[in-house]
Coordinates of C-alpha atoms and ligand atoms in Angstrom, one line a residue:
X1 CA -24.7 -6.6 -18.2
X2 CA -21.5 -5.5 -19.4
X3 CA -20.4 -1.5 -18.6
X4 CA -18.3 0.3 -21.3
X5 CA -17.0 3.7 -20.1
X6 CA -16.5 6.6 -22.8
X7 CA -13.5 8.4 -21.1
X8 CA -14.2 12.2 -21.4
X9 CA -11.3 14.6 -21.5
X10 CA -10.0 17.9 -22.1
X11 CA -8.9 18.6 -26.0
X12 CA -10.6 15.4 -27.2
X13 CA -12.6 15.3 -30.6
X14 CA -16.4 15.6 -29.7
X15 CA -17.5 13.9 -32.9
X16 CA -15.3 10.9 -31.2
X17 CA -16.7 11.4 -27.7
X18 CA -20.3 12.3 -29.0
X19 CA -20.1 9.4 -31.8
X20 CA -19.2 7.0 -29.2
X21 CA -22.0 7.0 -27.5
X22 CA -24.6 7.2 -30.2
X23 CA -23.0 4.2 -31.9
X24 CA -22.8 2.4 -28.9
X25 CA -26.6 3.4 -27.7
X26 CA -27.9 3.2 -31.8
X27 CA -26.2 -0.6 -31.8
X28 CA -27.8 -1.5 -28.4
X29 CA -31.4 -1.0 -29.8
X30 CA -30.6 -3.1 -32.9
X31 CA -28.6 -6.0 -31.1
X32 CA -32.2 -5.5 -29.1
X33 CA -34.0 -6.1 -31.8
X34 CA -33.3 -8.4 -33.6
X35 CA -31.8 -11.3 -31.4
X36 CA -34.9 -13.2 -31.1
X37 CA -35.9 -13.7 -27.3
X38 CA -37.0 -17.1 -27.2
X39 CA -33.1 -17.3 -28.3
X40 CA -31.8 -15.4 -26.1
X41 CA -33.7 -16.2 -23.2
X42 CA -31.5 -14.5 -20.4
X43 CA -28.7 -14.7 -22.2
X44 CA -28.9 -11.8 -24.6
X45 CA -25.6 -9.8 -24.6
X46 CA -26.5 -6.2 -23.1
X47 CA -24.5 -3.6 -21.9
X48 CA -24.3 0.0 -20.3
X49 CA -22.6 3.2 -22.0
X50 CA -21.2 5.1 -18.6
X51 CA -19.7 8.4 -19.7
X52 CA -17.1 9.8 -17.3
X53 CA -14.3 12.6 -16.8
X54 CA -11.8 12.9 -14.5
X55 CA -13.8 14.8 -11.7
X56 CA -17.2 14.3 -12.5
X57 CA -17.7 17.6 -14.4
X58 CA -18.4 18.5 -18.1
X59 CA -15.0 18.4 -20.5
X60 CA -14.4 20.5 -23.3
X61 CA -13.5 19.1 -26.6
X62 CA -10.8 20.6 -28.8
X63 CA -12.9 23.6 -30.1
X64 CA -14.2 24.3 -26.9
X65 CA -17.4 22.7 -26.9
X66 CA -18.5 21.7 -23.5
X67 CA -20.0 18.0 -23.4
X68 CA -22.2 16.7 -19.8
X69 CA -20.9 13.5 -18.5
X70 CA -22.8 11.1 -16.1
X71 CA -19.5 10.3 -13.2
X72 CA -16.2 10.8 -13.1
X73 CA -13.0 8.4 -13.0
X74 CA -12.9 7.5 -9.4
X75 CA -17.1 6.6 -8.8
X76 CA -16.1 3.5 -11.6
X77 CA -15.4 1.0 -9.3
X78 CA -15.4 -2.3 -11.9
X79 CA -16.0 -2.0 -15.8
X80 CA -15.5 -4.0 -18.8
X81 CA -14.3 -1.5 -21.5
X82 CA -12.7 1.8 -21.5
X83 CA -12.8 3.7 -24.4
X84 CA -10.3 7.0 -25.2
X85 CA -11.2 9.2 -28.1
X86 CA -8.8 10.8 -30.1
X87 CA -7.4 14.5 -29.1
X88 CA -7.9 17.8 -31.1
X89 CA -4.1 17.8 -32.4
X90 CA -1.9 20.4 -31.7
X91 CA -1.0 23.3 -33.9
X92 CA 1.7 21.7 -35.1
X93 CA -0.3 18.1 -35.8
X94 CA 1.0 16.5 -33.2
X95 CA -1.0 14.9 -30.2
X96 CA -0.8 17.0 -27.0
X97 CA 1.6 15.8 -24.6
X98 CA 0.0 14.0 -22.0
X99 CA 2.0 14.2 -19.1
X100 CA -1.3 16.1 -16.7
X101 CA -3.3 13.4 -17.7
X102 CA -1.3 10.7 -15.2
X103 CA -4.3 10.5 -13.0
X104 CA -6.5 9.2 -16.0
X105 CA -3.5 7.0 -17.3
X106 CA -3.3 5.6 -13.7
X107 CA -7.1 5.3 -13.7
X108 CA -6.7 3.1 -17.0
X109 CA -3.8 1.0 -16.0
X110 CA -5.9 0.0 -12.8
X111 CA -9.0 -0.8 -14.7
X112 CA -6.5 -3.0 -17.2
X113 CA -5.2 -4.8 -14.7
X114 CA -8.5 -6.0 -13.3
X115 CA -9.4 -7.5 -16.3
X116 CA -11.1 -4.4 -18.7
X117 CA -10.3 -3.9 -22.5
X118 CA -8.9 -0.9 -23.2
X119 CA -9.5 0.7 -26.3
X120 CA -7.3 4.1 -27.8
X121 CA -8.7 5.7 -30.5
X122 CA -6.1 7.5 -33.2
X123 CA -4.0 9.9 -31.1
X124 CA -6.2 8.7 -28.0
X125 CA -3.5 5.8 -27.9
X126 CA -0.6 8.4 -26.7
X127 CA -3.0 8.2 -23.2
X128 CA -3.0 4.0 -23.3
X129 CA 1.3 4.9 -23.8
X130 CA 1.5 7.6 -20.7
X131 CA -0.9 4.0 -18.6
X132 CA 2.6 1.9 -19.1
X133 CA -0.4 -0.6 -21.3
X134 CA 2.1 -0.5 -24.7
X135 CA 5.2 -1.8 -23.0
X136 CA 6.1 -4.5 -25.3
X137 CA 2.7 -4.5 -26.8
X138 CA 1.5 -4.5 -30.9
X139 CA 0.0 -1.4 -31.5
X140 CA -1.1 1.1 -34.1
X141 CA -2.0 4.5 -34.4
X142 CA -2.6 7.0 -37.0
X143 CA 0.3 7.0 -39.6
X144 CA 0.9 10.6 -39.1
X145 CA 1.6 10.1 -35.7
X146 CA 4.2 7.1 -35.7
X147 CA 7.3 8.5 -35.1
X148 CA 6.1 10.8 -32.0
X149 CA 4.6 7.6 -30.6
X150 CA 7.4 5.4 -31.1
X151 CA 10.1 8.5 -29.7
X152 CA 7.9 9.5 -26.7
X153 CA 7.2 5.8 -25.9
X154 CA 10.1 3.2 -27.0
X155 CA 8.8 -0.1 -25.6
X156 CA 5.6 0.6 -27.6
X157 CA 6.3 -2.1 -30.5
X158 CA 4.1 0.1 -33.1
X159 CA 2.9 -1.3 -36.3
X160 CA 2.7 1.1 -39.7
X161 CA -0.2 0.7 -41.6
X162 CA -2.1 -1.4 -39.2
X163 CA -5.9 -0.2 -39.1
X164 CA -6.5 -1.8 -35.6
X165 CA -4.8 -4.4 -33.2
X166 CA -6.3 -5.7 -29.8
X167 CA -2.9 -7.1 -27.9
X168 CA -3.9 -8.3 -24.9
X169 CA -6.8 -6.3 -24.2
X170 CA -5.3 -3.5 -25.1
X171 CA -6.7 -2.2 -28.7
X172 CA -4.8 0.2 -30.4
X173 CA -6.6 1.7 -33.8
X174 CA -5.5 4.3 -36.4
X175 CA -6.9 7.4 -37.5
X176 CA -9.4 10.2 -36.2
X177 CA -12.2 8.4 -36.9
X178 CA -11.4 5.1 -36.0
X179 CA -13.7 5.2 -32.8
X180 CA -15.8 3.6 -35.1
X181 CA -13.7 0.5 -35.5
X182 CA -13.1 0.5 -32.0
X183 CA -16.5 0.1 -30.9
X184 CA -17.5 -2.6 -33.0
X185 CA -14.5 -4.2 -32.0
X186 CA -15.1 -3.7 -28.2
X187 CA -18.5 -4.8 -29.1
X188 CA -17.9 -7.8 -30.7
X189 CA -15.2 -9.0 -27.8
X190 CA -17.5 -8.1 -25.3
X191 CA -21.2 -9.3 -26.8
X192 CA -19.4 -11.8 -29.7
X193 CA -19.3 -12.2 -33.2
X194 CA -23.3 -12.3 -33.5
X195 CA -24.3 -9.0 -31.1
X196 CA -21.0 -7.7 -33.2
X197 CA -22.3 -8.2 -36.9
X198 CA -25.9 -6.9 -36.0
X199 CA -23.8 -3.8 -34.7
X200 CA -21.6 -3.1 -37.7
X201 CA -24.4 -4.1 -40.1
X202 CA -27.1 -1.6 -37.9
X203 CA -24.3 1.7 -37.6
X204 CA -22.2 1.2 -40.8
X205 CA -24.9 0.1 -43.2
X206 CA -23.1 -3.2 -44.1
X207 CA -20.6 -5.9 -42.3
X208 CA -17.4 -4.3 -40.9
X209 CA -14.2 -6.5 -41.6
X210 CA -13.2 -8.3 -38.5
X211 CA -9.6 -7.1 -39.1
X212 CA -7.8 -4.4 -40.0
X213 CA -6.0 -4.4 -43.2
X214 CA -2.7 -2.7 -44.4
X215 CA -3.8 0.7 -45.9
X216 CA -2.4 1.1 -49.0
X217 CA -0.1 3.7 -50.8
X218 CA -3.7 6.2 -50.7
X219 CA -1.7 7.2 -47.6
X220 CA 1.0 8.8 -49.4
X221 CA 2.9 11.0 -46.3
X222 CA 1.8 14.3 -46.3
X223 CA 4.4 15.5 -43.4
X224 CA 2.7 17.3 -40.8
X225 CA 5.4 17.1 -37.8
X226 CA 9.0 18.5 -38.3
X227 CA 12.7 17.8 -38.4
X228 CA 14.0 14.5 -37.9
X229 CA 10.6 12.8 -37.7
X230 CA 9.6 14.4 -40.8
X231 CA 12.9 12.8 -42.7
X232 CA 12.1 9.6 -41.2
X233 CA 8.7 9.1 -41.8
X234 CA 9.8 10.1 -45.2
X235 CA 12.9 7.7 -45.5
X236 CA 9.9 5.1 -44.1
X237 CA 7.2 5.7 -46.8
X238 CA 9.8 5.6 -49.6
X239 CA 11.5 2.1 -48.4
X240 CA 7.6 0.8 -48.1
X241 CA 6.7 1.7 -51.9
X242 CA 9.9 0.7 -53.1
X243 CA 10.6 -2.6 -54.8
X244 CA 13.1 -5.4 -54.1
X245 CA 16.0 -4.0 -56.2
X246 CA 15.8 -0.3 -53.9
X247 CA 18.7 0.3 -52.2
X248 CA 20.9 2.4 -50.0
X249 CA 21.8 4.9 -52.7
X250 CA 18.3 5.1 -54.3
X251 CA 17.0 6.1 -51.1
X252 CA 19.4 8.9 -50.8
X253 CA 18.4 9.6 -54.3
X254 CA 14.4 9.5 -53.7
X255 CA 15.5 12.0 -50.5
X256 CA 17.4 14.1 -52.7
X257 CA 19.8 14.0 -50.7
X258 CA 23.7 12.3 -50.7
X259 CA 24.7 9.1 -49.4
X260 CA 26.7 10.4 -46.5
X261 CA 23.8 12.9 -45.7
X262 CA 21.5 9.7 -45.6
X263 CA 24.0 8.3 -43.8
X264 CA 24.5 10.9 -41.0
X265 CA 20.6 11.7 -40.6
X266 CA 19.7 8.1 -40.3
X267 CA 22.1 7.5 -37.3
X268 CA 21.2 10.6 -35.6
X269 CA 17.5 9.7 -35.8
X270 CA 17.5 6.0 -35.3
X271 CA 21.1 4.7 -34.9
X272 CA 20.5 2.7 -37.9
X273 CA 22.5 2.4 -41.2
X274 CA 20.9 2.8 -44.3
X275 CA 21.1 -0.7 -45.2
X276 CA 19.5 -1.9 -41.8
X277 CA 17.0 0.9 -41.9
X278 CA 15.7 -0.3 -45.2
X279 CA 16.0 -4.5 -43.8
X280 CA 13.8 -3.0 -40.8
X281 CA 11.1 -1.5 -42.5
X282 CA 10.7 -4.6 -44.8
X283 CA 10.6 -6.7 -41.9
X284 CA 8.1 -4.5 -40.1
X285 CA 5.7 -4.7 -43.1
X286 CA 6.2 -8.2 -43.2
X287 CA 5.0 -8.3 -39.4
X288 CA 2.0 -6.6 -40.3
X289 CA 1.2 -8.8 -43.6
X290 CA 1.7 -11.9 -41.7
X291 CA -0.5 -10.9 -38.9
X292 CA -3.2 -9.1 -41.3
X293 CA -3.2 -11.4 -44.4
X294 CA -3.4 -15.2 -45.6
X295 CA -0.5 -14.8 -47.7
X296 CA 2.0 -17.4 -48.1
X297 CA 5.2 -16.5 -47.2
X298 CA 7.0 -16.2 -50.4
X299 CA 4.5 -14.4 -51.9
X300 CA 4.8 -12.0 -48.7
X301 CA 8.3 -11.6 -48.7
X302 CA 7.8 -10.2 -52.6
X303 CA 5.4 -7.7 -51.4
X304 CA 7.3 -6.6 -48.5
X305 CA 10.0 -5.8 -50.9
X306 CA 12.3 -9.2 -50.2
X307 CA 14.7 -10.2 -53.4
X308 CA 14.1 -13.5 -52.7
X309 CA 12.2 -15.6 -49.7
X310 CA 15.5 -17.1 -48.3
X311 CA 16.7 -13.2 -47.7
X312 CA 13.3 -12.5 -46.0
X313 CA 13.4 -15.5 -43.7
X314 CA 17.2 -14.5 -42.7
X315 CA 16.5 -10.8 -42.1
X316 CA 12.7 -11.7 -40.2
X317 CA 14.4 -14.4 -37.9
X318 CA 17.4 -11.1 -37.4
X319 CA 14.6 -8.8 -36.2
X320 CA 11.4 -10.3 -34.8
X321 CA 13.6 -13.3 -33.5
X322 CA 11.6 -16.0 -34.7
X323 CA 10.3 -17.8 -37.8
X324 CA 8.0 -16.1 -40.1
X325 CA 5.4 -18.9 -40.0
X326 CA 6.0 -19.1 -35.8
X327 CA 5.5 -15.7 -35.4
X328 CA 2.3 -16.0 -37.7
X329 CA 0.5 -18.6 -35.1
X330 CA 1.8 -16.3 -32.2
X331 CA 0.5 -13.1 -33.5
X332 CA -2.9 -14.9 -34.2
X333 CA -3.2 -16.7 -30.7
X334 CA -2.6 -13.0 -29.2
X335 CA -5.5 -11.9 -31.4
X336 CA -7.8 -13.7 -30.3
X337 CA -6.8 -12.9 -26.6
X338 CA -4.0 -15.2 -25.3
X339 CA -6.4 -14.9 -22.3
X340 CA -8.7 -16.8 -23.7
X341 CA -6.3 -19.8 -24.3
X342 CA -5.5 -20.3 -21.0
X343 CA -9.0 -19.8 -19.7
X344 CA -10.2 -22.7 -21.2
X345 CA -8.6 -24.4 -18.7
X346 CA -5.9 -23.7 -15.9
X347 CA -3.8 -27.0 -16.3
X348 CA 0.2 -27.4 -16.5
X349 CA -0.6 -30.1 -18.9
X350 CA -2.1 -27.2 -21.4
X351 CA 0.7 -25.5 -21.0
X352 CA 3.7 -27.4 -23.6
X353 CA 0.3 -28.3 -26.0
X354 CA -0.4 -24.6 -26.8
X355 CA 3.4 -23.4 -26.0
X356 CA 6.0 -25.9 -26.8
X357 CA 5.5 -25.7 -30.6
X358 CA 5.1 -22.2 -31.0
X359 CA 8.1 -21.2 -28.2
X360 CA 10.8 -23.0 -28.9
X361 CA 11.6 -21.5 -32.0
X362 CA 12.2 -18.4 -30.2
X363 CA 15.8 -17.0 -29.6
X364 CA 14.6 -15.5 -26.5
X365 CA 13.9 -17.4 -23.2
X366 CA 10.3 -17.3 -22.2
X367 CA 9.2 -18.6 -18.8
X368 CA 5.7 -18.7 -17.3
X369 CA 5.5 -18.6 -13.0
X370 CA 2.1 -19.4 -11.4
X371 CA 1.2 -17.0 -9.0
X372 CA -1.3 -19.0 -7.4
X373 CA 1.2 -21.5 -6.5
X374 CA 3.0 -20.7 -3.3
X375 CA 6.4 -18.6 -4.3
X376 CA 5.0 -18.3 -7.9
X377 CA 7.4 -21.0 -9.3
X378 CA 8.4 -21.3 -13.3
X379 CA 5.8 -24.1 -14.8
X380 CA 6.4 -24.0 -18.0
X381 CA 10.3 -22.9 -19.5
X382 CA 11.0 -23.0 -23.3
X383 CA 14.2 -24.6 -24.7
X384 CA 15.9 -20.9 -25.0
X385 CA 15.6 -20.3 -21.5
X386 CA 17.7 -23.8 -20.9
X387 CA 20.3 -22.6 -23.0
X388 CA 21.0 -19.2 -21.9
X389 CA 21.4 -20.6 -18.5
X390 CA 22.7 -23.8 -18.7
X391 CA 20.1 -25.3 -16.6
X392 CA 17.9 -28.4 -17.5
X393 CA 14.2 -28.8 -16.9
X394 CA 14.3 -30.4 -13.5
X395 CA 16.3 -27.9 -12.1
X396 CA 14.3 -25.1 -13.4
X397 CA 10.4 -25.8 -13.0
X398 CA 9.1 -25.3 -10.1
X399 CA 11.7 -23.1 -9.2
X400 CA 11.4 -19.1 -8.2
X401 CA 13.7 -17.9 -10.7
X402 CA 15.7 -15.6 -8.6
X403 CA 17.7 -18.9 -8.6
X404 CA 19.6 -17.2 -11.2
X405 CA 20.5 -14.1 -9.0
X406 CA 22.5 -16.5 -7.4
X407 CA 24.3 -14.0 -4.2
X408 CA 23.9 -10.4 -6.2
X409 CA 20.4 -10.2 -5.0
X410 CA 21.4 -6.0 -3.8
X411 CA 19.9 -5.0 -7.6
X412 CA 18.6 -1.4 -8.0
X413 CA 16.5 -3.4 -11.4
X414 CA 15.1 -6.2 -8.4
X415 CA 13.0 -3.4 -6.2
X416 CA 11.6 -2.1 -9.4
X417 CA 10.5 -5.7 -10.5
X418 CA 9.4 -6.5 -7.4
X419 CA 7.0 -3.7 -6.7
X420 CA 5.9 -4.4 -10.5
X421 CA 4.8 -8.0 -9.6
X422 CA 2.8 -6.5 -6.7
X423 CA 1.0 -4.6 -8.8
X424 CA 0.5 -7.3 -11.2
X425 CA 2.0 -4.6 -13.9
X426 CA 4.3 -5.3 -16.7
X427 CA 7.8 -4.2 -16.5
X428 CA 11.0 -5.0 -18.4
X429 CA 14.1 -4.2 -16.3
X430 CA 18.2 -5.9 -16.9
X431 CA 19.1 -7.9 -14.3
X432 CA 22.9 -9.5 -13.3
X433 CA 22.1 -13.3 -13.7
X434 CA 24.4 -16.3 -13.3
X435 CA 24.8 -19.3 -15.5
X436 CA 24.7 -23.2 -14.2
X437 CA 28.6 -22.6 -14.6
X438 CA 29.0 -19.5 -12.6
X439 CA 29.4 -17.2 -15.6
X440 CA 27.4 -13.8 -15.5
X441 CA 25.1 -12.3 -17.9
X442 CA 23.3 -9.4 -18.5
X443 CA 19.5 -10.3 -18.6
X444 CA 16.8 -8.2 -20.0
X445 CA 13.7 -9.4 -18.7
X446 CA 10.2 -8.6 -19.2
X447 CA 7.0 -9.6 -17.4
X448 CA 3.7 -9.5 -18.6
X449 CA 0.6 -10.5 -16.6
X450 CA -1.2 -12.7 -18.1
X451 CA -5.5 -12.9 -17.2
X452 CA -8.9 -15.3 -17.9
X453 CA -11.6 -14.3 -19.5
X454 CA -12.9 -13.1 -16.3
X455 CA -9.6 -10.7 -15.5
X456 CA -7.7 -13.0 -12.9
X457 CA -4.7 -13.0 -13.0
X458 CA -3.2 -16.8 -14.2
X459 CA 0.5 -16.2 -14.9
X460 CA 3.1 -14.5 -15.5
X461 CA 4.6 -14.4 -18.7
X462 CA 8.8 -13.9 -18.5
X463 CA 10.9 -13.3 -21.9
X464 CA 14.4 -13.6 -21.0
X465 CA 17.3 -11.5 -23.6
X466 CA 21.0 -11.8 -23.4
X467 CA 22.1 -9.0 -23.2
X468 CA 25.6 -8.9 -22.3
X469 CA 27.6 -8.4 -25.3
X470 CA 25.6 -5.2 -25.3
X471 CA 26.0 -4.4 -21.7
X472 CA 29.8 -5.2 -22.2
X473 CA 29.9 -2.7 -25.3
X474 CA 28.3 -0.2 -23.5
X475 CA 30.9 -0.2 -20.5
X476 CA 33.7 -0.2 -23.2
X477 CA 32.5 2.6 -24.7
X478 CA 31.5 4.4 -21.3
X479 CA 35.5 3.5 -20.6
X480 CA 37.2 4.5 -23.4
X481 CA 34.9 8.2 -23.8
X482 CA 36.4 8.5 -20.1
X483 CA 39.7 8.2 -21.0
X484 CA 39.5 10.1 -24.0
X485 CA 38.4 13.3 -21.7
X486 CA 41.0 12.4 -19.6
X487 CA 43.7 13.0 -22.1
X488 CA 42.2 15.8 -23.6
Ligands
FMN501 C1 7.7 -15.1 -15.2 C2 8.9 -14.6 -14.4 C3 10.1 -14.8 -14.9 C4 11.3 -14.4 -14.1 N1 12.5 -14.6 -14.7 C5 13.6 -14.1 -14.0 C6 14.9 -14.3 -14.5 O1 15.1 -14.8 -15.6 N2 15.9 -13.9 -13.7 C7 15.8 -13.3 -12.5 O2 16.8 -12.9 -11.9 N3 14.5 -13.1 -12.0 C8 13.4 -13.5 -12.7 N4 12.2 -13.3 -12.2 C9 12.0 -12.6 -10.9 C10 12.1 -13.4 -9.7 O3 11.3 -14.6 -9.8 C11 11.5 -12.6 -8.5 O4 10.3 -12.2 -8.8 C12 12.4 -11.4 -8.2 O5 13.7 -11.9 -7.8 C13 11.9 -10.5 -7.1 O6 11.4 -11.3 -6.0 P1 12.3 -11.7 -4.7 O7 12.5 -10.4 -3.9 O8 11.5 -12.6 -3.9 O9 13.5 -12.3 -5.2 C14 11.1 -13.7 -12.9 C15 9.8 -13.6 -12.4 C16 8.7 -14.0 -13.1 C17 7.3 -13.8 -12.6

């Protein structure tokens, strides 16, 4: 019997807290129902809707209606779903800030990391950012609310226009309402596809698609958030309607605004040029078609506003750092829980099958390290990782890979990372690495814990970035802003 917990708190939407529950109690009775249970002898998917708030007592919704729960937070000990409804937003349409709701974000990230899905509905998701659970994940919310998410949480890699995304057990989906699509989806992960189509068809009246699609221009921006944001997200809705022959001075026309103006804003807000702002936002829809459509490429790259599909494959491999068709089977293998593919089986010999193809078209190094080996040496190492370092495959696997700290082990980065492994936690911290040669580099690396089915931890996944031509820029410029006080 599987437990899904409707997280209760302060502000939130009742219909989204109330709905929950009837959709989830309304869908048991039909999953019930009709299963046969000669068929299902034993095995019929069943689960229990737990209702809980941080202390135990009733919450208030964001009109001040008072809703009973059955526990609170801490009684929980084990559970397969969590579920976060969206918040009333504030008077200025924008989600509350959640910095008093760290216990409940804690109380998430511990229930993620023994192996629940976590599911954020619409502005719900700022709670999954405040848990740490959308560092370096795919994830959506509602469109309105993009910028905000993406400012007060940076390592959040946020879709536009997704509808929902489950990265990693940790599903993300857009809109007010969309603890609908969240509960068939938890549904359907939890009870499968069969438990998950009698749900949709009993609740919704018909099948709900499995996937969320890109919504379309019906969501013209209709700014509700201010200042910079509010130029952005217009600058972003423009660049996505526009064709392939848009450019830099069309979108300072559009804004009615000047070039230099354009200019000037875009750095402030998102140190980008116009040019790169527009490549990005083409890029980003591309992400999203290839991960929500069967589109070929070329046809793709025309509808994310490429000239040609040569241009599109340059600027995608630029940005998302690997090949459109690559990042195509990666996205889909995360889809459909990466968990899953290593649960099948825990074997080193799975390990270049399912990776090797996919990984070594990456320009970033990506390690995995077995924990359940003694040390938690690197077993599997993609041809990235060999490069940056200098280092062939016998001297890396079955190696720790504080190898490459080689003496500079006193690193502030190092206890962070450390404590982070403890806790089985992702992190992404820059570490002081040293090359087969000797040389130094500047290495940005972040860990994700990987789990089964059954939420044990299997590996850890490690993508290593060089970054010291950045590191070194950054010094320069730290240097030369010195002197230049100096003198003045
Ligand atoms: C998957 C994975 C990849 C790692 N990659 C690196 C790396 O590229 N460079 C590095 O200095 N440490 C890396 N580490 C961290 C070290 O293996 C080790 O955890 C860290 O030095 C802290 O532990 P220690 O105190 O025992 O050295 C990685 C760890 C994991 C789990």
């Amino acid at each position: 019997m599987f437990k899904i917990v409707i997280a209760g708190l302060d502000g939130c939407l009742g219909s989204a807290f109330i709905g929950l529950t009837d959709l989830m109690t309304l869908a048991r009775r039909a999953i019930a129902a009709t299963l046969p249970p000669s068929e299902a002898a034993g095995s019929r998917p069943d689960y229990q809707i737990v209702t809980a708030s941080a202390d135990g007592h009733p919450i208030r919704d964001g009109s001040g209606v008072r809703f009973e729960v059955e526990t609170s937070f801490e009684e929980i000990a084990a559970c397969d779903a969590v579920i976060v409804p969206s918040f009333a937003p504030t008077p200025e349409g924008k989600a509350p800030d959640m910095s008093s709701l760290g216990a409940a974000a804690a109380w998430l990230r511990r229930h993620h990391s023994r192996g629940a899905l976590i599911g954020g509905c619409g502005s719900g998701v700022f709670l999954l950012g405040e848990a740490g659970l959308l560092e370096g994940r795919r994830c959506t919310t509602s469109w309105w609310h993009q910028e905000e998410l993406k400012k007060r949480y940076p390592r959040a890699d946020a879709a536009w226009g997704a509808r929902l995304i489950d990265d990693r057990r940790v599903v993300t989906a857009a809109g007010p309402l969309s603890w609908i699509d969240v509960a068939l989806h938890v549904l359907r992960s939890l009870c499968g596809p069969e438990a998950g189509r009698i749900a949709a068809d009993f609740t919704l009246g018909e099948s709900a698609p499995a996937k969320g699609g890109v919504r379309g221009a019906a969501y013209t921006a209709n700014l509700i958030s201010g200042g910079a944001d509010a130029f952005l997200s217009d600058a972003e809705r423009i660049v996505r309607q526009s064709d392939a022959a848009f450019n830099a001075q069309d979108l300072a026309r559009a804004l009615s605004t000047s070039e230099r103006t354009l200019h000037r804003k875009l750095k402030l807000a998102c140190g980008e040029s116009p040019k790169t702002f527009i490549d990005r936002i083409r890029v980003e829809t591309a992400r999203t078609l290839l991960e929500t459509s069967e589109k070929p490429v070329k046809e793709l790259a025309a509808s994310a506003g490429f000239i040609d599909e040569a241009s599109f494959r340059r600027a995608f491999r630029r940005y998302a750092g690997m090949a459109p068709s690559a990042y195509r089977s990666w996205a889909r293998a995360k889809s459909q829980d990466k968990a899953q593919m290593f649960s099948l089986r825990k074997d080193a010999e799975i390990i270049p099958d399912i990776l090797t193809t996919i990984l070594d078209t990456c320009v970033n190094g990506v390690t995995l390290a077995d924990p359940d080996i003694e040390d938690a040496p690197i077993v599997y190492a993609n041809k990235r990782f060999e490069e940056i370092t200098g280092y062939g495959p016998q001297e890396i696997i079955g190696r720790n890979c504080r190898f490459l700290q080689g003496e500079d082990r006193d690193q502030e980065s190092l206890r962070r990372l450390r404590e982070a492994i403890k806790n089985v936690q992702p992190i992404e911290v820059t570490l002081r690495n040293y090359r087969k040669d000797g040389r130094l580099f500047n290495n940005k690396l972040n860990i994700t814990p990987l789990f089964d089915g059954q939420g044990k931890l299997i590996y850890f996944l490690g993508v290593q970035y060089d970054v010291t031509d950045q590191v070194r820029a950054e010094t320069e410029i730290g240097d030369l802003k010195a002197k230049l006080q100096a003198i003045a």
